[in-house]
Every structure is written in structure tokens, then in C-alpha cells.
XYZ file of C-alpha atoms in Angstrom:
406
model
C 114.364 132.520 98.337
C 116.337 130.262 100.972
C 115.685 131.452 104.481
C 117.748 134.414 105.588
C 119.858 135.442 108.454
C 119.841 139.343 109.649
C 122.025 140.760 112.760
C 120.298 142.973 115.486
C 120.342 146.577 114.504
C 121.023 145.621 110.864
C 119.018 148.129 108.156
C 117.604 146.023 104.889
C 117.883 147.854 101.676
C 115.023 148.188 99.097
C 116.036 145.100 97.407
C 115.886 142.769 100.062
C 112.903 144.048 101.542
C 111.242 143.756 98.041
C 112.934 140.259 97.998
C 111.335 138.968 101.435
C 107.967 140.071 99.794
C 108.246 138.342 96.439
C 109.015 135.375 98.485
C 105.739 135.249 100.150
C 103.958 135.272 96.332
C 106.650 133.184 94.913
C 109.409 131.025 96.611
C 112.735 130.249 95.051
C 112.298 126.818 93.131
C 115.017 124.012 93.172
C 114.297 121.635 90.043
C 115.179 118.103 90.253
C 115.704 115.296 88.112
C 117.059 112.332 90.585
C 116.652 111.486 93.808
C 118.380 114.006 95.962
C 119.600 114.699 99.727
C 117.998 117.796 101.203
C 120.659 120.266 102.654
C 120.613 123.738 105.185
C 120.005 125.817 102.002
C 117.092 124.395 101.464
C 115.368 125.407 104.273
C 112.677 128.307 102.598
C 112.219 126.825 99.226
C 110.682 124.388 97.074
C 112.439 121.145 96.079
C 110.770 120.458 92.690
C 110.920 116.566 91.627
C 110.582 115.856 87.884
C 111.394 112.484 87.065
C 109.666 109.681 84.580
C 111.452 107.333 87.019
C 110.666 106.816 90.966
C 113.135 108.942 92.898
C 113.460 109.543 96.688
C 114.333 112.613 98.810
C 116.042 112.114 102.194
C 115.694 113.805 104.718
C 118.737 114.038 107.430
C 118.923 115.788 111.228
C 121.420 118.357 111.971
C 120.495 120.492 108.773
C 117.554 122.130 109.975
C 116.052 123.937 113.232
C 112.526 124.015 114.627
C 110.397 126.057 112.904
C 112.289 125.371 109.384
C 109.683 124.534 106.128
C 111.137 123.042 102.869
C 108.020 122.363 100.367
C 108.095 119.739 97.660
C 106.554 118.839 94.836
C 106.599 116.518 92.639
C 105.609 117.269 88.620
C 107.513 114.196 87.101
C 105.501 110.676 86.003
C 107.464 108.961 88.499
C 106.463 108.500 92.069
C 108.839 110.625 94.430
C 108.667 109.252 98.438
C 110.307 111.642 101.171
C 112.073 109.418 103.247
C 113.134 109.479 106.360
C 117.537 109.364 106.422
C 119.029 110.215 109.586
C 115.363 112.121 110.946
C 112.633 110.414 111.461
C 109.746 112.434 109.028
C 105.601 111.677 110.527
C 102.482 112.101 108.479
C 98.579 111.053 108.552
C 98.954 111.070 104.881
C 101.213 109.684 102.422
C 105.014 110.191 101.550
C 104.959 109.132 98.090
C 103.922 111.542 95.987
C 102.165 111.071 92.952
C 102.687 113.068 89.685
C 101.262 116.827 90.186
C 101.585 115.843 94.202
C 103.337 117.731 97.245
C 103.286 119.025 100.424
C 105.297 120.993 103.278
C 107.871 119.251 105.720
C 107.892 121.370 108.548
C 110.170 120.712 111.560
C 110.049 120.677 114.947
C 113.619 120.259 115.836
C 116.943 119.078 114.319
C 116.172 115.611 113.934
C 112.005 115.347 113.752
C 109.571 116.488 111.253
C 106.472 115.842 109.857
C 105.189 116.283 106.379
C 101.726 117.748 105.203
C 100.537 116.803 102.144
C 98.845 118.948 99.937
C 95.414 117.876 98.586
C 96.669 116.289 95.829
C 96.588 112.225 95.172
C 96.518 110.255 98.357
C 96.224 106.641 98.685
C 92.416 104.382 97.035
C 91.091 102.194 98.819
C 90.313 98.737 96.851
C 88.996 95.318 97.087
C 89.902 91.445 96.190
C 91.937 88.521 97.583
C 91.728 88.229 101.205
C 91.519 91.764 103.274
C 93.111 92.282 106.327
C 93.878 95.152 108.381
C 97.357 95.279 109.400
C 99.739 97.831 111.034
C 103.677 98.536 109.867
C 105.592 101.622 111.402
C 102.803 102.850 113.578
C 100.760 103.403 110.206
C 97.499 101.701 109.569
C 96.667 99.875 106.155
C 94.350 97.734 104.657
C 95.853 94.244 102.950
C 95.088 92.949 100.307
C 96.285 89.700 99.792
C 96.155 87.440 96.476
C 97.223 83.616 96.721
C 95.115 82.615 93.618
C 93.979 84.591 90.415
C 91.648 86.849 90.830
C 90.446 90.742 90.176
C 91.718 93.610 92.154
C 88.986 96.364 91.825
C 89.882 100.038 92.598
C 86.836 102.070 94.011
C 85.695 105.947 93.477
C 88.575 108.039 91.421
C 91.517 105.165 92.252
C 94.619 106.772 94.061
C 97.671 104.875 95.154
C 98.593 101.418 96.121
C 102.003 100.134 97.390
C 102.283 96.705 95.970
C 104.924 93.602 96.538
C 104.575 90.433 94.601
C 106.252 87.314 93.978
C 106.738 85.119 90.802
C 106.361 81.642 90.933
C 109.336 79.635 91.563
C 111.298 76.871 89.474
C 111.418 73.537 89.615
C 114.327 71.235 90.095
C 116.369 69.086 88.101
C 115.801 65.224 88.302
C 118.920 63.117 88.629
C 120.155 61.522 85.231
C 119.556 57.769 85.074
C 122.772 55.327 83.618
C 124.698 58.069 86.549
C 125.621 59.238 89.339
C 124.578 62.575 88.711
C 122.242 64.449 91.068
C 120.149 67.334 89.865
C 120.069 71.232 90.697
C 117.346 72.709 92.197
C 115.249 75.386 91.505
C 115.163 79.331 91.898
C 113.434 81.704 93.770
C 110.263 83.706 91.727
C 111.401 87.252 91.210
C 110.443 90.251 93.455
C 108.970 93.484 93.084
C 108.171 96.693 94.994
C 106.477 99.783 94.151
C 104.621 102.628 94.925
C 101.881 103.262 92.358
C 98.864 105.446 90.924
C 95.913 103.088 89.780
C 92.952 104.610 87.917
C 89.506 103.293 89.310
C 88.197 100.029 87.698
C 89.122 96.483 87.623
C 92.397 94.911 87.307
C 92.850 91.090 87.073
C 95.388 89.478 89.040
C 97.395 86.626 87.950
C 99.802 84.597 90.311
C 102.636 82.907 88.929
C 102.309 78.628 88.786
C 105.200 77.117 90.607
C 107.709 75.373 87.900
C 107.430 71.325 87.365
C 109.635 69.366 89.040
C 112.451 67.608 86.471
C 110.405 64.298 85.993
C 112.474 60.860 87.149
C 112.755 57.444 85.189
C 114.607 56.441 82.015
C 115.183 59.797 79.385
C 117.282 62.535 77.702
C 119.552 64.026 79.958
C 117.810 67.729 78.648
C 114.185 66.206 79.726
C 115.648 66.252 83.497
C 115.757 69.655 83.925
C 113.039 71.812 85.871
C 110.294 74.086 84.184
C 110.683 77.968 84.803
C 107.943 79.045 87.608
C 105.477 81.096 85.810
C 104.796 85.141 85.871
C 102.990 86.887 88.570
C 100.669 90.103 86.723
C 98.765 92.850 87.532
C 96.578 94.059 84.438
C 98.498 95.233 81.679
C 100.363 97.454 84.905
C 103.061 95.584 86.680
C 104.444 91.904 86.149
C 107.238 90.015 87.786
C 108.594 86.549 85.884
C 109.062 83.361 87.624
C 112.508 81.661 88.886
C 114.787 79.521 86.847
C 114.739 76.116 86.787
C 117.098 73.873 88.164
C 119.516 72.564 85.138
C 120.949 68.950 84.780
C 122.933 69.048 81.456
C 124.258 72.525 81.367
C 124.365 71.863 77.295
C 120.570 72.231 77.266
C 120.131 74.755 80.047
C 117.362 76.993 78.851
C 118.565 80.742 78.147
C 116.704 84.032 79.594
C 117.826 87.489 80.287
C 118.533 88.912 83.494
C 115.815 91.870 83.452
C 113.079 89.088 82.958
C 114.282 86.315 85.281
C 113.968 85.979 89.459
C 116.293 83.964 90.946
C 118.088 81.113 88.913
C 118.097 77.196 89.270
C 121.343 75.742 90.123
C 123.720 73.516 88.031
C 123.255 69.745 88.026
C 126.433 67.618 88.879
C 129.252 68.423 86.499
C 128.200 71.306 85.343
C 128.502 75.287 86.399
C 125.849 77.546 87.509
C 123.031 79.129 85.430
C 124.360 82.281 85.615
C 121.590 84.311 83.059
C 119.456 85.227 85.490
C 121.966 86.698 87.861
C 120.746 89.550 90.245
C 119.038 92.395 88.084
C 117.745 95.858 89.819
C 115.002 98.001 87.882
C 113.903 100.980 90.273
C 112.487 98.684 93.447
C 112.584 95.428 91.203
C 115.006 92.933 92.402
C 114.543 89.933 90.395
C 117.129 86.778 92.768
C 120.114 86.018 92.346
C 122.144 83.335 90.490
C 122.244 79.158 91.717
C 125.747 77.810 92.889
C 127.924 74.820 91.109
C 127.447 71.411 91.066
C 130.278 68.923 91.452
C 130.727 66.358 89.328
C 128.988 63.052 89.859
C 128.653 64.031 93.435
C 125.926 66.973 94.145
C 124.140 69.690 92.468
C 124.004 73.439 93.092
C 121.553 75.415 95.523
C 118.947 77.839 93.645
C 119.018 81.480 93.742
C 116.905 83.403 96.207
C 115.762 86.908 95.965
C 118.317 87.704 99.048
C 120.999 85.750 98.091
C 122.735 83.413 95.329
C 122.645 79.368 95.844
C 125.181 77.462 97.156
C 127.745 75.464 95.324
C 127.515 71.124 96.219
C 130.321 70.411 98.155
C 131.460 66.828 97.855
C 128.295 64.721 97.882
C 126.095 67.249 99.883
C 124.109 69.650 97.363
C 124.170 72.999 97.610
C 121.888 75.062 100.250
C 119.273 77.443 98.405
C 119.574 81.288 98.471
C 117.970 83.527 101.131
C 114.590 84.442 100.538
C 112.926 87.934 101.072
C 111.526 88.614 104.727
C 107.854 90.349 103.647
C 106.944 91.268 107.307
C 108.525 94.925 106.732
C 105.276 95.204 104.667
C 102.552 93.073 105.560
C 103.117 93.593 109.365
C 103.354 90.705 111.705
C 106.431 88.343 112.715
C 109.066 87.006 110.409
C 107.506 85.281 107.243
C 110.071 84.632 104.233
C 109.226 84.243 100.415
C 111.119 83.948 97.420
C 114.066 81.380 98.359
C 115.855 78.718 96.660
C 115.187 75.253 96.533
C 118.624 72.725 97.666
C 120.710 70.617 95.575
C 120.040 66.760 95.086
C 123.227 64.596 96.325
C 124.245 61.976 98.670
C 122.938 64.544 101.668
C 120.400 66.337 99.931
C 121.271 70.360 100.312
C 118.653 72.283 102.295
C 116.395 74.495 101.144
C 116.525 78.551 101.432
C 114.805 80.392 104.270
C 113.808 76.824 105.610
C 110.499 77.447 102.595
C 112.729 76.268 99.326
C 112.293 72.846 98.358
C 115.221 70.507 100.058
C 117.142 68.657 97.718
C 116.745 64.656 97.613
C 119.586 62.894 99.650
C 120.481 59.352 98.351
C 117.634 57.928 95.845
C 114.938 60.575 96.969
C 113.278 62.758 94.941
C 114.031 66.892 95.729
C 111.019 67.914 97.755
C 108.668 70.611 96.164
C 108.029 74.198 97.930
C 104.899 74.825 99.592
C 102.229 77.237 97.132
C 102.471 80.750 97.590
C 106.455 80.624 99.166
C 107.284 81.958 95.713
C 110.877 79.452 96.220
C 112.399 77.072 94.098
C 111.678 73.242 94.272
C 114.724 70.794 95.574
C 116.848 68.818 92.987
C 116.711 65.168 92.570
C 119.154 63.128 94.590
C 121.533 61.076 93.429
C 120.338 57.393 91.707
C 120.776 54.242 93.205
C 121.564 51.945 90.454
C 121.464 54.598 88.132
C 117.739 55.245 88.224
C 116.155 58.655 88.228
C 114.917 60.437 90.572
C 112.311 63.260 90.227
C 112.927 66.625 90.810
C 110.571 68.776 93.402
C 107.858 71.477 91.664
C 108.383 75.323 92.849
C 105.709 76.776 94.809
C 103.588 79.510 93.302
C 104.144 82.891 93.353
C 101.763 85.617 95.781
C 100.994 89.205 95.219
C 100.137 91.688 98.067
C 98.429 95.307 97.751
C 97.929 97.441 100.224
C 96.775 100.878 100.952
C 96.850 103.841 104.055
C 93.668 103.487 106.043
């Protein structure tokens, strides 16, 4: 029953005393199905989540007073996370609930309150990569952080794990020799974030290969372009693909889908973007953005990054590469960007995303290659001198990081 309002003096009949009583044994229940908003009637009852899919519920000031309680639960397969709207909502345990998972947000004025979870699934604790103990929002976790394959083990009945990881990024196009055509670079390695349950036992960890560069020298214009970065995995669990590559001939671009892709390469002089891999969203899965234009004989387009698309060339100065993804918001720390765009090859080679893509080659030089574990596209090939090819740089490998509440 939602929480009632009597007036001084006022007599309760039969029914609602019998009412307030029931309530103690059994509150009203509000069932769920999507991520929902609470509101003032909520205040006394249970918000019931059931969702295969993750789902939030926000929680904003101004609805409730101090001394209010709102339960939740959550019965769905899909992890539901209170989060904090317009109120700010403090715990010692964890606000994503697991399956079969819940607790009591209790507040202590308009605008604050602070959620107690029931004994249900908290977070594990595991080990592999390279541990650190970092801090993000005032809440202490332990990071784990994978740069090369290797096994993530989940100790005594597993729990959960907030994960973000990174796909390896493509490579960029080489110029095309008999031309003056530069080549495209590279995209980003697509993103994901989640919130999930892991059963104890071992899990091996794969991170994504950055893409081949777009090799220079005498050739088919279709044996320019760059190599797609490769996939970043977590057991049979979670997986995130690798970026596009950067295209030359837009005749032989290679052809993907935009759930599978991260960011995509961009097009090589005279030709338009590779627009297949175009932004996709899946729950917390963003997986980059699309790479700009080239312009004809002149430059080639920037590569997608997982914040933003590439850059077209503009006149003989290739296009920038897309924004990557600041991480610090989850590994703690200062500013640290992964997952951006390599630049377009041209007379001025276009710079790279983030200042971590690959830059493109300016002149005769070669697009430079992203550094491993940036997750960003390498830099297309500039444009020949005498009509001689120029290589295209390699995307840098993808990196996965787990962490859990300690």
C-alpha cells in the first residue's frame, strides 16, 4: 500500500485499519518491465523489476521526504542499477542488482538517500591481468586490467563484475600507386559496458589484434585497403568486434553489419565513407561511429571513433579521426582516451583522434600506426610522390578492464 496521509482528529474505519496491517505482512507491489522513473506514489511500496534486458531506475529529489522507504527488487535476468537522477543515492554495497536481488532506498531528505541491499548477490572478487586498486565516486574497487590474453579467474561462489573493453582497431588504407590518391585511415575498436553476474571458475580473455596497415608498393587498388582490428572476448560471455579498416577503392570495401562493427575506416580519395558500421547501441554497447569522405585525388577520410564519426579530407589535408572514449569515469585517475580514429593520408596528413589514433601520412609518408592497447584506428597512407605507394599505419590492439567493489 503507498504511504498514507491522515488529518488530526480523523477516525479510520475497519478497512483501513485492516489495510495498514496487511501492509506490514505484505506491501503493495509495482511490476516492471523497463526501466522506470520513481514517483511520490511510490513512496511505501515495492518497485518490482522484471526484465531479460538491463534496465535502470532513477531516482529524482523533490518526490520524497525524510523518512520515506521505496523497496526494490529485481526478479528479471537482466541486471537492474538504481541510479542516481536528480538525488544523489549512497551505498557500501552495490546498485546493480542481480536477478533475485534488492534492497530498501531509504531517505533522509528530499534530495539524498541511500540504498541497503538485501543479502542477495553482491559483487566477486577475481584475479588476472594486472590488479590495481583504484577509487571512482568515493567507491573503492579492485582493477583488473588485461593488455594481453590471458585468464580471468572468479574466486568462491562468483558474484558481479562491471566490465569495459575495447576491440582492436583497423588499419589504414595505403595510397594507390600510378595516382594521386591518398588512403583512409582506420576505425576505432568497438566499446562495451556492462554490469554482470559471473559464476566462479575460469574465463579466458582474449584482446583484440590491432588491424594491418594497407601495405605500400606496386598492386591492386583492393590490396591497399586496411585489415579489420580483431575481436576483444571474454569466455563464451561477452565479446566486442574490432574497427573497420580504412578503404582505398570503395568498389572493394569489405562489407559488415552495424551490430558487429566498432567504429569504421574512412574512404580513400574519390570515394565516400564506409558507412556499414555506422554507430550501433545494444543495452551499454556502443560500437563507433562511421569514417568521413575522401576527396578525390586530394585526401582521404578520418576513421570513426567510439565518440564521434571521422572527418571528411578537405582539399589535400585528410580527414581528422573520431573522438575516442575517455575510460577515467571507470578506471579512476586523470584523463586517458581509447577507442579513436586514425587520420586521413593527403598532402597534410589528417590527425589522429583523441591525439592516440594513428595520424595520417602527409606527402609520401606512410599513415602512422596507433600505439597497442589505444584500441584506435591506424593513419592512412599519404599521398605518392611519383605515383608510388605508400603504406598504411596498423591499429593498435584492443584492452579489456574488470573491476569489482572492494
Amino acid at each position: 500500500m503507498a504511504k498514507q496521509d491522515f488529518t488530526a482528529g480523523q477516525i479510520l474505519t475497519a478497512a483501513q485499519m485492516d489495510s495498514l496491517q496487511a501492509n506490514d505482512y505484505n506491501w503493495t507491489v509495482s511490476g516492471k518491465t523497463a526501466s522506470y522513473t520513481l514517483a511520490a506514489a511510490d513512496a511505501g511500496t515495492v518497485i518490482q523489476m522484471n526484465s531479460a534486458s538491463a534496465t535502470t531506475i532513477t531516482v529524482n529529489n523533490s518526490l520524497f521526504t525524510a523518512g520515506d522507504t521505496v523497496r526494490i527488487t529485481n526478479i528479471g535476468a537482466g541486471v537492474c542499477t538504481v541510479t542516481a537522477g536528480t538525488a544523489t543515492v549512497s551505498t557500501t554495497g552495490s546498485l546493480a542488482l542481480a536477478q533475485y536481488g534488492g534492497g530498501t532506498l531509504y531517505f533522509t531528505s528530499a534530495s539524498a538517500s541511500i540504498f541497503f541491499p538485501y543479502g542477495g548477490i553482491g559483487y566477486g572478487t577475481a584475479t588476472g591481468g594486472t590488479s590495481s586498486s583504484i577509487t571512482v565516486g568515493g567507491t573503492n574497487y579492485t582493477l583488473l586490467s588485461f593488455t594481453t590474453d590471458g585468464t580471468l579467474t572468479v574466486s568462491g561462489s562468483g558474484g558481479l563484475f562491471d566490465v569495459l573493453m575495447f576491440g582492436g582497431g583497423g588499419g589504414g588504407s595505403a595510397s594507390q600507386d600510378g595516382t594521386s590518391r591518398p588512403g583512409g585511415a582506420g576505425g576505432a575498436g568497438g566499446k562495451l559496458q556492462t554490469t554482470l553476474y559471473l559464476a566462479a571458475g575460469s574465463y579466458s580473455v582474449t584482446v583484440g589484434a590491432g588491424g594491418a596497415g594497407g601495405a605500400g608498393g606496386a598492386g591492386a587498388a583492393g590490396t591497399k585497403n586496411g585489415a579489420t582490428g580483431g575481436a576483444s572476448i571474454i569466455g563464451s560471455i561477452l565479446a566486442v568486434a574490432g574497427g573497420g579498416p580504412g578503404v582505398l577503392a570503395f568498389a572493394v570495401a569489405p562489407t559488415t553489419t552495424a551490430a558487429t562493427k566498432g567504429g569504421c575506416g574512412g574512404g580513400g580519395s574519390g570515394n565516400t565513407n564506409f558507412t556499414d558500421g555506422i554507430t550501433s547501441i545494444y543495452g551499454n554497447t556502443s560500437y563507433g561511429y562511421s569514417g568521413g569522405n575522401g576527396v578525390n585525388d586530394a585526401s582521404g577520410g578520418g576513421g570513426g571513433g567510439t565518440g564521434a564519426i571521422g572527418s571528411n579530407g578537405s582539399g589535400g589535408t585528410g580527414g581528422a579521426g573520431g573522438a575516442g572514449t575517455d575510460v577515467s569515469a571507470f578506471i579512476g585517475g586523470s584523463t586517458l582516451y581509447k577507442a579513436a580514429g586514425g587520420g586521413g593520408g593527403g598532402s597534410t596528413g589528417g590527425a589522429g583522434g583523441s591525439s592516440i589514433g594513428g595520424a595520417g601520412g602527409g606527402s609520401a609518408a606512410a599513415g602512422s600506426a596507433a600505439s597497442a592497447n589505444t584500441a584506435s584506428g591506424g593513419g592512412g597512407g599519404g599521398q605518392p610522390s611519383g605515383g608510388t605507394s605508400v603504406a598504411g599505419g596498423a591499429g593498435g590492439s584492443g584492452i579489456v578492464y574488470v573491476r569489482f567493489k572492494v
